[in-house]
CSV table of C-alpha atoms and ligand atoms in Angstrom, one decimal:
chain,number,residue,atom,x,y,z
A,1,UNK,CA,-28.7,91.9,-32.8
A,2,UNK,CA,-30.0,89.5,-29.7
A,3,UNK,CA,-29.3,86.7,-32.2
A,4,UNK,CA,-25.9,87.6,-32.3
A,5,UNK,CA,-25.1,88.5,-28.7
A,6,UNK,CA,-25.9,85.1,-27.6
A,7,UNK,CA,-24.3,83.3,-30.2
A,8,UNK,CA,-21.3,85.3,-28.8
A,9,UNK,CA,-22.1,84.6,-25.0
A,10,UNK,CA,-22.7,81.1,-25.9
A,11,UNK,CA,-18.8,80.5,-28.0
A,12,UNK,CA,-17.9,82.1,-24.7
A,13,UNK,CA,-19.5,79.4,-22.3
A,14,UNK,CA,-18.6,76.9,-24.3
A,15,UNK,CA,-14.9,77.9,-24.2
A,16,UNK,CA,-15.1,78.4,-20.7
A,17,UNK,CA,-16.2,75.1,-19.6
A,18,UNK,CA,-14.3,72.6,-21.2
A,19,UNK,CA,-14.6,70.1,-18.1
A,20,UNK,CA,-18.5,70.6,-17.5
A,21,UNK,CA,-19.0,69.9,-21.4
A,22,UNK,CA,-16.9,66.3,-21.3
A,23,UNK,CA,-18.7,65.7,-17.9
A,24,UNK,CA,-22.2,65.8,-19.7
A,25,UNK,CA,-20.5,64.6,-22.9
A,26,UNK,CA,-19.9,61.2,-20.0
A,27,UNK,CA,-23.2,61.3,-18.7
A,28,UNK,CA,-25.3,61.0,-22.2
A,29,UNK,CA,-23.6,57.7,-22.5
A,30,UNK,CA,-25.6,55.9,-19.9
A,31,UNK,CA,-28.6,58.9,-19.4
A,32,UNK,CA,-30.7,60.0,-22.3
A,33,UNK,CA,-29.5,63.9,-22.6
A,34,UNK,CA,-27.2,63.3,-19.8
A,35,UNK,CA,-29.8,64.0,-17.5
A,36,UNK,CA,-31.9,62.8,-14.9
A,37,UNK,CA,-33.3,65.9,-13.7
A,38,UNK,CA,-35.2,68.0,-16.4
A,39,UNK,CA,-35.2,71.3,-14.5
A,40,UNK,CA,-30.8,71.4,-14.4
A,41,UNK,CA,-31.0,70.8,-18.2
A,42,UNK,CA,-30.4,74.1,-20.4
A,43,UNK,CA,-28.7,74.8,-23.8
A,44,UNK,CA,-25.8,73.9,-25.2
A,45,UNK,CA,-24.8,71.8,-21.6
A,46,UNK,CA,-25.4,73.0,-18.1
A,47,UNK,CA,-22.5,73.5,-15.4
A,48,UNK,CA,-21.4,70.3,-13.4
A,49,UNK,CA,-20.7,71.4,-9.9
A,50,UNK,CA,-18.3,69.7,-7.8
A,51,UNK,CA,-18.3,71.4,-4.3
A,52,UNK,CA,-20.5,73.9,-2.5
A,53,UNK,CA,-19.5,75.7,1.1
A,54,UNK,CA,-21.7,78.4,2.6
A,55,UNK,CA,-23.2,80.4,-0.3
A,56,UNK,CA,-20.5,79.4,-3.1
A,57,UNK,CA,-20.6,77.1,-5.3
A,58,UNK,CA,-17.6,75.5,-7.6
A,59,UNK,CA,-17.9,74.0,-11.0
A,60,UNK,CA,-15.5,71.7,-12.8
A,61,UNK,CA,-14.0,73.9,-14.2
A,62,UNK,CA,-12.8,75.3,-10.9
A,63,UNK,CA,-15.1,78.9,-11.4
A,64,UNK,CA,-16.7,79.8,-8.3
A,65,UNK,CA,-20.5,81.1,-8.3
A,66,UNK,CA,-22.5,82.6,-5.4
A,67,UNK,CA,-25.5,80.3,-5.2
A,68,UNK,CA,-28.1,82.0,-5.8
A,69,UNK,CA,-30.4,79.1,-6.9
A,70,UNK,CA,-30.0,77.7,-3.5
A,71,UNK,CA,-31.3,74.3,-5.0
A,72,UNK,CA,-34.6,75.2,-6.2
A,73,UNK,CA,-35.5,76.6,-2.9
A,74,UNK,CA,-34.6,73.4,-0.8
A,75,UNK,CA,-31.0,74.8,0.1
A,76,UNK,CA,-32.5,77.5,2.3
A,77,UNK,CA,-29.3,76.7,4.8
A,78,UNK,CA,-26.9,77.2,2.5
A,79,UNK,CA,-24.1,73.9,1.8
A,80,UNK,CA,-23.9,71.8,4.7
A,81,UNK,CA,-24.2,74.0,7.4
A,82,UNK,CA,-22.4,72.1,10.6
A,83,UNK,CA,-25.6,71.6,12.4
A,84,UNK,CA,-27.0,69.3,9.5
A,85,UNK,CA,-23.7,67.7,9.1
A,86,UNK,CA,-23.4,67.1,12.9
A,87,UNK,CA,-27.1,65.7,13.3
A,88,UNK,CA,-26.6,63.4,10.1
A,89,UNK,CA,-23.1,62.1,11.6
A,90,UNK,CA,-25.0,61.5,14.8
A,91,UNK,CA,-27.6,59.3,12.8
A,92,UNK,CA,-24.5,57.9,11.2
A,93,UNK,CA,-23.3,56.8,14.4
A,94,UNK,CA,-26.1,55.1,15.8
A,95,UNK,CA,-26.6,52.8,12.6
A,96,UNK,CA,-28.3,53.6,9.1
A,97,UNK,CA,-32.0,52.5,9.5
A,98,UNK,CA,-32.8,50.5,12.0
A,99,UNK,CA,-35.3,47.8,10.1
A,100,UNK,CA,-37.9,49.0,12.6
A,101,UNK,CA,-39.5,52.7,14.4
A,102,UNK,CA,-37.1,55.1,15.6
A,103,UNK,CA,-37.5,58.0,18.3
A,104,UNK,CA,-36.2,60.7,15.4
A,105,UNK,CA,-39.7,60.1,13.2
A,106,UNK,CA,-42.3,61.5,16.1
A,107,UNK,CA,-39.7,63.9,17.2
A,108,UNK,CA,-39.8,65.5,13.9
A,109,UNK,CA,-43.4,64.9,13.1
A,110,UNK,CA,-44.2,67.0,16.5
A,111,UNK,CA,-42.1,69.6,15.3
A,112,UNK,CA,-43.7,70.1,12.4
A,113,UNK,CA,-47.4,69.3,13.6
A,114,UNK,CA,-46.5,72.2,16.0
A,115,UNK,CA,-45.5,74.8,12.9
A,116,UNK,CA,-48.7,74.0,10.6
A,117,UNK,CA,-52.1,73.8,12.9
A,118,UNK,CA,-53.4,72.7,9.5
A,119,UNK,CA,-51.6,69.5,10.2
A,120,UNK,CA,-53.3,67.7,13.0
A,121,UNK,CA,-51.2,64.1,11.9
A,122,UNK,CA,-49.0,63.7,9.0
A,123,UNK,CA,-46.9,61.3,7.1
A,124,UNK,CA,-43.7,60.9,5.8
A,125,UNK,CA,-42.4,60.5,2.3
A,126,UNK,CA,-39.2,60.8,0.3
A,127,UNK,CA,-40.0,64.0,-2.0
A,128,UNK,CA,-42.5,66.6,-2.4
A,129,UNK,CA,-44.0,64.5,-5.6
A,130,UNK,CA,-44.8,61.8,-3.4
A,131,UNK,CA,-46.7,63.9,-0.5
A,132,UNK,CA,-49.0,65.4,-3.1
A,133,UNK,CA,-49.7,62.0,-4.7
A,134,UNK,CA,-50.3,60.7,-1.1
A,135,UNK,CA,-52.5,63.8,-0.1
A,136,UNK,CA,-54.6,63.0,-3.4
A,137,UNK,CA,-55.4,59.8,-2.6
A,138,UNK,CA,-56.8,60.8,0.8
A,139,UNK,CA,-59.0,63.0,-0.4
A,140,UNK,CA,-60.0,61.0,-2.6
A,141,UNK,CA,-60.6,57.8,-0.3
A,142,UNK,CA,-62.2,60.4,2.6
A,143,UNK,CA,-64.8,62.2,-0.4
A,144,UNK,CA,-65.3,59.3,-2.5
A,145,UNK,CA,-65.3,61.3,-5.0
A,146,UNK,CA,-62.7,61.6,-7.8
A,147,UNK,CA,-62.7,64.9,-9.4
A,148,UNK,CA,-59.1,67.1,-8.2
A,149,UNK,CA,-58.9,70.9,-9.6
A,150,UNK,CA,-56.0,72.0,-10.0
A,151,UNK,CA,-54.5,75.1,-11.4
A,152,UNK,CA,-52.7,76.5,-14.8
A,153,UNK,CA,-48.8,76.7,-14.4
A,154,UNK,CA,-48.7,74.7,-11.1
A,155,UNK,CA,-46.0,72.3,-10.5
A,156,UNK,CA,-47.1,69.6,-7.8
A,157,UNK,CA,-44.1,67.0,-8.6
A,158,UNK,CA,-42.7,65.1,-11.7
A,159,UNK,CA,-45.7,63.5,-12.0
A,160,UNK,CA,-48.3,66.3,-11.4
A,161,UNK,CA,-47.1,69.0,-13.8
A,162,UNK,CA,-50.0,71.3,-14.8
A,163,UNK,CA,-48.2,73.4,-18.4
A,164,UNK,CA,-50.6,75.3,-20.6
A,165,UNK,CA,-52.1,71.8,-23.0
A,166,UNK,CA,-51.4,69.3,-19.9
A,167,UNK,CA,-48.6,66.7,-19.8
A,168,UNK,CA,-47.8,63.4,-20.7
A,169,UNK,CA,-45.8,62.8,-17.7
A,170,UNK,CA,-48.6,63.5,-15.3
A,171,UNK,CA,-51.0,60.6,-13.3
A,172,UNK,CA,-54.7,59.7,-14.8
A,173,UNK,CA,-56.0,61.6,-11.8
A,174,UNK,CA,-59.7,63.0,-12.7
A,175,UNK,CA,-58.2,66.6,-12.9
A,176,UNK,CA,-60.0,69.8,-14.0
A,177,UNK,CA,-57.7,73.1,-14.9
A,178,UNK,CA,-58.4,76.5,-14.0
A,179,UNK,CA,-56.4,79.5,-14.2
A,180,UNK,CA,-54.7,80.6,-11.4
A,181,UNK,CA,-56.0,83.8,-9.4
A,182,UNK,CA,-59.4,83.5,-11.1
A,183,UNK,CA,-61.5,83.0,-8.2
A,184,UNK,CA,-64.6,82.9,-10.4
A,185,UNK,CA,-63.3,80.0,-12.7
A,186,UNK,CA,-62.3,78.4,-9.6
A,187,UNK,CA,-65.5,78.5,-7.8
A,188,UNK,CA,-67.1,77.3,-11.2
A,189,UNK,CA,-65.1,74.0,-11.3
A,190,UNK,CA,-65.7,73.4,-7.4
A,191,UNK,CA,-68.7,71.4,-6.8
A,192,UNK,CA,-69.9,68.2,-5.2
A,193,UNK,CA,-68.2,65.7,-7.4
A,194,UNK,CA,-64.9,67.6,-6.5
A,195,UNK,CA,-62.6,65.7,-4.6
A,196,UNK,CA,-59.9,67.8,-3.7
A,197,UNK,CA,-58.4,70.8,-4.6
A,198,UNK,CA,-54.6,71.0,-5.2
A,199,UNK,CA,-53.2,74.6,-4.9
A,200,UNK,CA,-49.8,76.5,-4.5
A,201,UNK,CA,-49.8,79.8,-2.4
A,202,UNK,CA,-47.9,81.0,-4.8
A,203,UNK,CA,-46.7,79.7,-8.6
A,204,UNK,CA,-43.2,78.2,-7.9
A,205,UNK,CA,-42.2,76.8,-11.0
A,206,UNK,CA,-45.0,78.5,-12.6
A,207,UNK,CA,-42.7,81.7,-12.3
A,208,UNK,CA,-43.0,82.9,-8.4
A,209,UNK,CA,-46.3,84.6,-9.2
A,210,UNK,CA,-48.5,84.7,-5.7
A,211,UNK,CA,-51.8,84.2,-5.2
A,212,UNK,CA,-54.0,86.6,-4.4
A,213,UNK,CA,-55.9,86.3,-0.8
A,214,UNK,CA,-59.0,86.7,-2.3
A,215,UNK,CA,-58.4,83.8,-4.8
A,216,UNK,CA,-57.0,81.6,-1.9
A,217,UNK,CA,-59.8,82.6,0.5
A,218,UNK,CA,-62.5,82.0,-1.8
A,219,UNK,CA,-61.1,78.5,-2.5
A,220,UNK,CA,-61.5,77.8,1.2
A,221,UNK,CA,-65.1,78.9,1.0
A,222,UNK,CA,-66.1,76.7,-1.8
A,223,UNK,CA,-64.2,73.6,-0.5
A,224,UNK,CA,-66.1,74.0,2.8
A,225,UNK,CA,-69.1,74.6,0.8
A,226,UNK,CA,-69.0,71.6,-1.9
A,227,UNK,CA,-66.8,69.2,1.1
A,228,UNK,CA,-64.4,68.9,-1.0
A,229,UNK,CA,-60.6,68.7,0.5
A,230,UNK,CA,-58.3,71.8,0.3
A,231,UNK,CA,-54.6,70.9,-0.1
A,232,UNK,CA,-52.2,73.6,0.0
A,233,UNK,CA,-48.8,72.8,-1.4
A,234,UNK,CA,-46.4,74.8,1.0
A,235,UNK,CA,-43.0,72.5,-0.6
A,236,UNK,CA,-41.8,76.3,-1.7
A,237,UNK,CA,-43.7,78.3,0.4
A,238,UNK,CA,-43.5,76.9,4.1
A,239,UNK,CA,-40.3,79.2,4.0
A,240,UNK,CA,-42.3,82.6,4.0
A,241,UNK,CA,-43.4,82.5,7.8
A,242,UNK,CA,-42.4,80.0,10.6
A,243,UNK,CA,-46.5,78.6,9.5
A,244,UNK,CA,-46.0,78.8,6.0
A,245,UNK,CA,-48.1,80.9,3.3
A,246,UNK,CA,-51.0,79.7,5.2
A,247,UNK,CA,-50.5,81.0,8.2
A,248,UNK,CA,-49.7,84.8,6.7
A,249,UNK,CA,-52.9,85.0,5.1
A,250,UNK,CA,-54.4,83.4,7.9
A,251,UNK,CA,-56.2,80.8,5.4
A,252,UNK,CA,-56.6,76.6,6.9
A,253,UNK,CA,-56.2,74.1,4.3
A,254,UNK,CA,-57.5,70.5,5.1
A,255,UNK,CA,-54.1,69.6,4.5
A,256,UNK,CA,-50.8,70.8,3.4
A,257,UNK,CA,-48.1,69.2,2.1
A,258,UNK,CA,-43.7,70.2,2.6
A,259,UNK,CA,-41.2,68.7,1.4
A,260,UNK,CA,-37.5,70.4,0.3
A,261,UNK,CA,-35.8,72.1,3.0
A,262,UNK,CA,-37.9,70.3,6.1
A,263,UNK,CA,-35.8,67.5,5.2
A,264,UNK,CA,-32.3,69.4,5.8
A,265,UNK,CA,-30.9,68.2,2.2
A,266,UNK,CA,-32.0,64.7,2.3
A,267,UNK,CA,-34.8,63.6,0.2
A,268,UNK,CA,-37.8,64.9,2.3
A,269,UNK,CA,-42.0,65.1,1.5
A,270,UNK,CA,-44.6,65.4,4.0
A,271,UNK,CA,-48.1,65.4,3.3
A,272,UNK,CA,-51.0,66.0,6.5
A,273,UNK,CA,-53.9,67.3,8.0
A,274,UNK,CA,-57.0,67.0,9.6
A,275,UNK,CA,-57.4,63.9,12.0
A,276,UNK,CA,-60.6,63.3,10.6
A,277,UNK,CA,-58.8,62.5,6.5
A,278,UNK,CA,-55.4,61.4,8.2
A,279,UNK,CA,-56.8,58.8,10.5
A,280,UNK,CA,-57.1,57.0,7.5
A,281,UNK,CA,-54.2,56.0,7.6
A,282,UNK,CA,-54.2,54.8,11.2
A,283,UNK,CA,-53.0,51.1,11.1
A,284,UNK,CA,-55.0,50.1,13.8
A,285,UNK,CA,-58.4,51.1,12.2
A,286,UNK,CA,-59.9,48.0,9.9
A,287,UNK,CA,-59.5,48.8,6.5
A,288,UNK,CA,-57.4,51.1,6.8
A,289,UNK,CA,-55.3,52.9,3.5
A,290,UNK,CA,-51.8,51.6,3.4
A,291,UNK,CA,-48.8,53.7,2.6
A,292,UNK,CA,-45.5,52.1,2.8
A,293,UNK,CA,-42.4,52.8,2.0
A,294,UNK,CA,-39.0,51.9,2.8
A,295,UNK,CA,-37.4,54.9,3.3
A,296,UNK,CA,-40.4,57.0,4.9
A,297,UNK,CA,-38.7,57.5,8.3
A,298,UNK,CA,-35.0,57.0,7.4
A,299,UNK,CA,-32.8,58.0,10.5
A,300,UNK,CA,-30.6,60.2,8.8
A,301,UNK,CA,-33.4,62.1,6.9
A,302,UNK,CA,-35.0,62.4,10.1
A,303,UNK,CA,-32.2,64.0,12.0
A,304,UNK,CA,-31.5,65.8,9.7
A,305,UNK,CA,-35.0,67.1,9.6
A,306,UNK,CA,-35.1,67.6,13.4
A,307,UNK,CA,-31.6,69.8,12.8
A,308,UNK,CA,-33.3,71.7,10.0
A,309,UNK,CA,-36.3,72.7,12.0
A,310,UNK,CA,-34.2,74.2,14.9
A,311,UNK,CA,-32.5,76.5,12.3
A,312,UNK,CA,-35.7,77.7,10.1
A,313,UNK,CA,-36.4,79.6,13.4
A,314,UNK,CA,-38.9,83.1,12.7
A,315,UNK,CA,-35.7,84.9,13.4
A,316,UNK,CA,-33.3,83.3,10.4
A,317,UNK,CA,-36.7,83.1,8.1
A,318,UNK,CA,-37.9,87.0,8.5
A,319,UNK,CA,-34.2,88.0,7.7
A,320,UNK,CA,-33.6,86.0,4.7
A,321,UNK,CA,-36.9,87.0,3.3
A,322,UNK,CA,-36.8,90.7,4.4
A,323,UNK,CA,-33.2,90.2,2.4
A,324,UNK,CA,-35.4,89.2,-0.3
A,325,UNK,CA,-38.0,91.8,-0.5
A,326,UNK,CA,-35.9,94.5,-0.8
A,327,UNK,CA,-33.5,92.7,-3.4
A,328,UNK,CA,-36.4,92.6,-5.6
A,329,UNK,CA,-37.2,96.1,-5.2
A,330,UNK,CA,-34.1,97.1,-6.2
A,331,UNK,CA,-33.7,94.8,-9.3
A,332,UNK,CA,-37.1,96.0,-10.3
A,333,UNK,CA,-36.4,99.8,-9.7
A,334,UNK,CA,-32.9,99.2,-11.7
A,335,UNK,CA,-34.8,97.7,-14.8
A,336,UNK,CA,-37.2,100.3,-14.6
A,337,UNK,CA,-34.3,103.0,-14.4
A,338,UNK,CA,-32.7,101.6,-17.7
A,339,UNK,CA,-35.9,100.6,-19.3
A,340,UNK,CA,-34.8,97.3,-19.8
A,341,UNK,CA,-37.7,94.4,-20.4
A,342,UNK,CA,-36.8,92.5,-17.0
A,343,UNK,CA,-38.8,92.5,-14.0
A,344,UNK,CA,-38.7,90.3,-11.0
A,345,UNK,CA,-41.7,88.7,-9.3
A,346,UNK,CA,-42.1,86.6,-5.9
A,347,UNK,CA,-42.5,87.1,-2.0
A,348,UNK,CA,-40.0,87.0,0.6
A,349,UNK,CA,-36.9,84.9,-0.2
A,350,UNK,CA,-38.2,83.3,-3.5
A,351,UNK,CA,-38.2,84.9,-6.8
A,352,UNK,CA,-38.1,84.6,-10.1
A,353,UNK,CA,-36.5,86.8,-13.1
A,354,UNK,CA,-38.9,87.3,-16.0
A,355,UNK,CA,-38.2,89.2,-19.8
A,356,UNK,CA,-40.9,90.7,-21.6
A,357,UNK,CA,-40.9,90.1,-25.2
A,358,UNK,CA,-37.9,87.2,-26.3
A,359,UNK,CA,-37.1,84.3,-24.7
A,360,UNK,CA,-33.5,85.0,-26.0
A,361,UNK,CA,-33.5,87.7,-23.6
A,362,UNK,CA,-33.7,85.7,-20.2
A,363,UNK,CA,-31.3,83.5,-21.8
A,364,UNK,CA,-28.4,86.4,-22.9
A,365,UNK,CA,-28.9,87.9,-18.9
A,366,UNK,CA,-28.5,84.0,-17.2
A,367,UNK,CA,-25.2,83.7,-19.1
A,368,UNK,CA,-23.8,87.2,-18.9
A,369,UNK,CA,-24.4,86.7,-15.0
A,370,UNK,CA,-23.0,83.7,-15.0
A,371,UNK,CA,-20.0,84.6,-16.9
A,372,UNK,CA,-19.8,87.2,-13.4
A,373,UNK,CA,-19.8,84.6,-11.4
A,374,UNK,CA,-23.6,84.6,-10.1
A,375,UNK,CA,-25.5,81.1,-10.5
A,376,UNK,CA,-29.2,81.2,-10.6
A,377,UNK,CA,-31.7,79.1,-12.5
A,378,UNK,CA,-32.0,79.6,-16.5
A,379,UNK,CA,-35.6,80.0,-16.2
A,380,UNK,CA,-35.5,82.7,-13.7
A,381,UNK,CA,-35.8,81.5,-10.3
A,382,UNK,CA,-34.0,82.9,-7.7
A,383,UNK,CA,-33.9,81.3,-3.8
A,384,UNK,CA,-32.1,82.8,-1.2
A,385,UNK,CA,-30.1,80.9,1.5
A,386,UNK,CA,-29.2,82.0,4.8
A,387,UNK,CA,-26.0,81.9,3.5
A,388,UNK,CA,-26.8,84.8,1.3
A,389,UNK,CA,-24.9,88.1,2.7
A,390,UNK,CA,-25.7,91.8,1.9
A,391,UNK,CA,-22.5,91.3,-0.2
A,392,UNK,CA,-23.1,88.8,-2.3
A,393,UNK,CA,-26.7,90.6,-3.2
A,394,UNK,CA,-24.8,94.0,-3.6
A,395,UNK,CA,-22.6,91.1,-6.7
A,396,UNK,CA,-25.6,90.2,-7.7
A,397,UNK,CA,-27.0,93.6,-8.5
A,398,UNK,CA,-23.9,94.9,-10.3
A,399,UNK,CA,-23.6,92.0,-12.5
A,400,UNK,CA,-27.3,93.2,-13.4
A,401,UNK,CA,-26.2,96.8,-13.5
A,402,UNK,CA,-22.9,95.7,-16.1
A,403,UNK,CA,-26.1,93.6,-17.9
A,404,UNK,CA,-27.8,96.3,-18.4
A,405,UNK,CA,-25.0,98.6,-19.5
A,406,UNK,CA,-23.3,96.0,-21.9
A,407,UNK,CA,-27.0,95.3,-23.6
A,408,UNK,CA,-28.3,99.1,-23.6
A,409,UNK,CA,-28.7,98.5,-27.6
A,410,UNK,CA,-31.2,96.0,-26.8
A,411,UNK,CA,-33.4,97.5,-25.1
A,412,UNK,CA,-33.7,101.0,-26.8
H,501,PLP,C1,-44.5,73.5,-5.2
H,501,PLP,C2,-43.8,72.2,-5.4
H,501,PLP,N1,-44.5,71.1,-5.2
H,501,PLP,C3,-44.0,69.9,-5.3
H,501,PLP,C4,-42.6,69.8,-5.7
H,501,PLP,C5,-42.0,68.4,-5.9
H,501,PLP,O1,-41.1,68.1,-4.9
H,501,PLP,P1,-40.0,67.1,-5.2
H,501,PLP,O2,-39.1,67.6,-6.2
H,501,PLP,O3,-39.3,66.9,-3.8
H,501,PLP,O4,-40.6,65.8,-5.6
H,501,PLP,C6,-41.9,70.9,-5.9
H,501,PLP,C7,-40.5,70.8,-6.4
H,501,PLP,O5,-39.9,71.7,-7.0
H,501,PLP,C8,-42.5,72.2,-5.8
H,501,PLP,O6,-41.8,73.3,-6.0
């Protein structure tokens, strides 16, 4: 019966996206799958988009979505908000790069030194990928040592991927695995060859599942214990309070890194911390490490970043995730109410749709919703913007409710 539903819903989204399908059909010619982002791929073709304004977003095919992906978390502000679009013109303006320093790069650095007391310096990069890769090598020139735990599920970058079985993708770092929440396998793996260890709050791509604060806490105890380096990875979760993850469970990390939505839509990482590990990188110090890179303090990522900062006030982020606490306890309590195998995990504005039992299942709901005109990642995750109204939540829960209805045989 699922079998056949999404055969059905899948004739359907293949009818009704002619343009999207030649679009793809274009870009396999000179991109293997047509694709050079892995996480946008999904069965048979995904959506090309060709405009986005506020909270909607328009593909090819001229159908109009409410975002509700909000880039994978990095479109917190929703599409080109004027203040990004004014900063960035004003970067424009004054010349792209400037083959030296610019006042924009300790402007924003301040800002953010000011959010995170975790981050006593930091450094620039150009994606979240690159700050963790950057904070690895710190700790591992400040410990000398080389061993990096990390955890089951996490997603650090393109490169630092961390699936059940490992990856071929990811960088001949010394790394040890341990499952996620399991303080006691943690502690196990943490000892005085460990270098660093690399953590999310909360699973982002691993399925928006949080951690616990006594798995987080006790990972701060046994990096202070064995000297090894704790580096949280806020790139997702820096949007929970105005200090990040950290600062609601009132944990310190040696360093953190950012990334997405600090950089206002341009191509943004951040990786700092201590003085003592960052001064490493202090030019002036002989034999010092190097980290270059061309693009590190572009002006217009910069701006945009200073612009980005101003609007991630506590105000906007304790609406947008208050929004999302009580849109997950309302999905939940609706698949509860029609016994349907769905349920919806996360904190704050980040979330992410899981179905219990078939993977056809998650699949048959993505397309039915978007068929109703709500856009959201295949694999579940769901990032409000500020963009996002009472409204378009109030769509977002009747396309689940018609769902629901529609697919009753399912789930009986
Ligand atoms: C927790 C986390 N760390 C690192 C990254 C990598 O950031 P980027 O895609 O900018 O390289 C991501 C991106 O999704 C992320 O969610």
């Amino acid at each position: 019966m699922l079998d056949r539903m999404l055969a059905a819903a899948i004739d359907d989204y293949v009818a009704r996206n002619p343009a999207s399908r030649a679009q793809h059909d274009r870009a396999a010619t000179a991109m293997p799958g047509g694709n050079t982002r892995t996480s946008l791929f999904h069965d048979p073709f995904p959506l090309c988009m060709v405009r986005g304004q506020g909270a909607r977003l328009t593909d090819a095919d001229g159908h109009d979505y409410i975002d509700f992906l909000g880039e994978f978390t990095a479109g917190i502000f929703g599409h080109s908000p004027a203040p990004l679009k004014q900063a960035i013109a004003a970067a424009l303006d004054d010349g792209i790069n400037l083959s030296g320093h610019n006042r924009l790069e300790a402007e924003l650095a301040a800002l953010i030194c000011a959010r995170f007391p975790s981050m006593d310096l930091l450094r620039f990069t150009n994606s979240g990928t690159e700050a963790n890769l950057m904070a690895l090598a710190a700790a591992v020139a400040h410990t000398g040592r080389r061993k990096i735990v990390v955890f089951e599920g996490g997603y650090h970058g393109g490169v630092l991927v961390f699936p059940p079985g490992g990856s071929p993708v990811t960088v001949p770092h010394r790394f040890v695995t341990a499952p996620y929440n399991d303080a006691a396998a943690a502690r196990a793996l943490i000892d005085g060859d460990t270098a660093a260890i690399l953590v999310e709050p909360m699973l982002g791509a691993g399925g928006c599942l949080p951690g616990t604060p006594a798995f987080l806490g006790a990972l701060r105890e046994a990096a202070t214990a064995a000297g090894a380096v704790l580096i949280f990875d806020e790139i997702q979760t820096s949007r929970l309070s105005v200090g990040g993850q950290q600062a609601v469970l009132g944990i310190t990390p040696d360093m953190t890194t950012i990334g997405k939505f600090f950089g206002g839509g341009l191509a943004f990482g951040c990786f700092g911390g201590r003085r003592d590990i960052m001064d490493l990188f202090d030019p002036r110090r002989p034999g010092s490490l190097g980290h270059a890179g061309t693009f590190n303090n572009n002006t217009l990522t910069m701006a945009a970043g200073i612009a980005a900062a101003g609007l991630l006030t506590a105000e906007a982020l304790a609406e947008v995730n208050g929004r999302g606490e009580r849109f997950r306890v309302t999905l939940n309590a609706l698949f509860e109410k029609r016994r349907a195998p769905f349920h919806v995990t996360g904190l704050g504005s980040l979330m992410n749709l899981h179905a219990r039992g078939d993977a056809g299942l998650r699949k048959l709901i993505f397309l039915d919703l978007l068929r109703d005109g709500i856009y959201f990642a295949q694999r579940g995750l769901i990032a409000l913007s500020f963009a996002i109204t009472d409204d378009d939540i109030a769509a977002f829960i009747a396309a689940t409710d018609r769902f629901v209805t529609d697919r009753r045989v399912l789930f009986s």
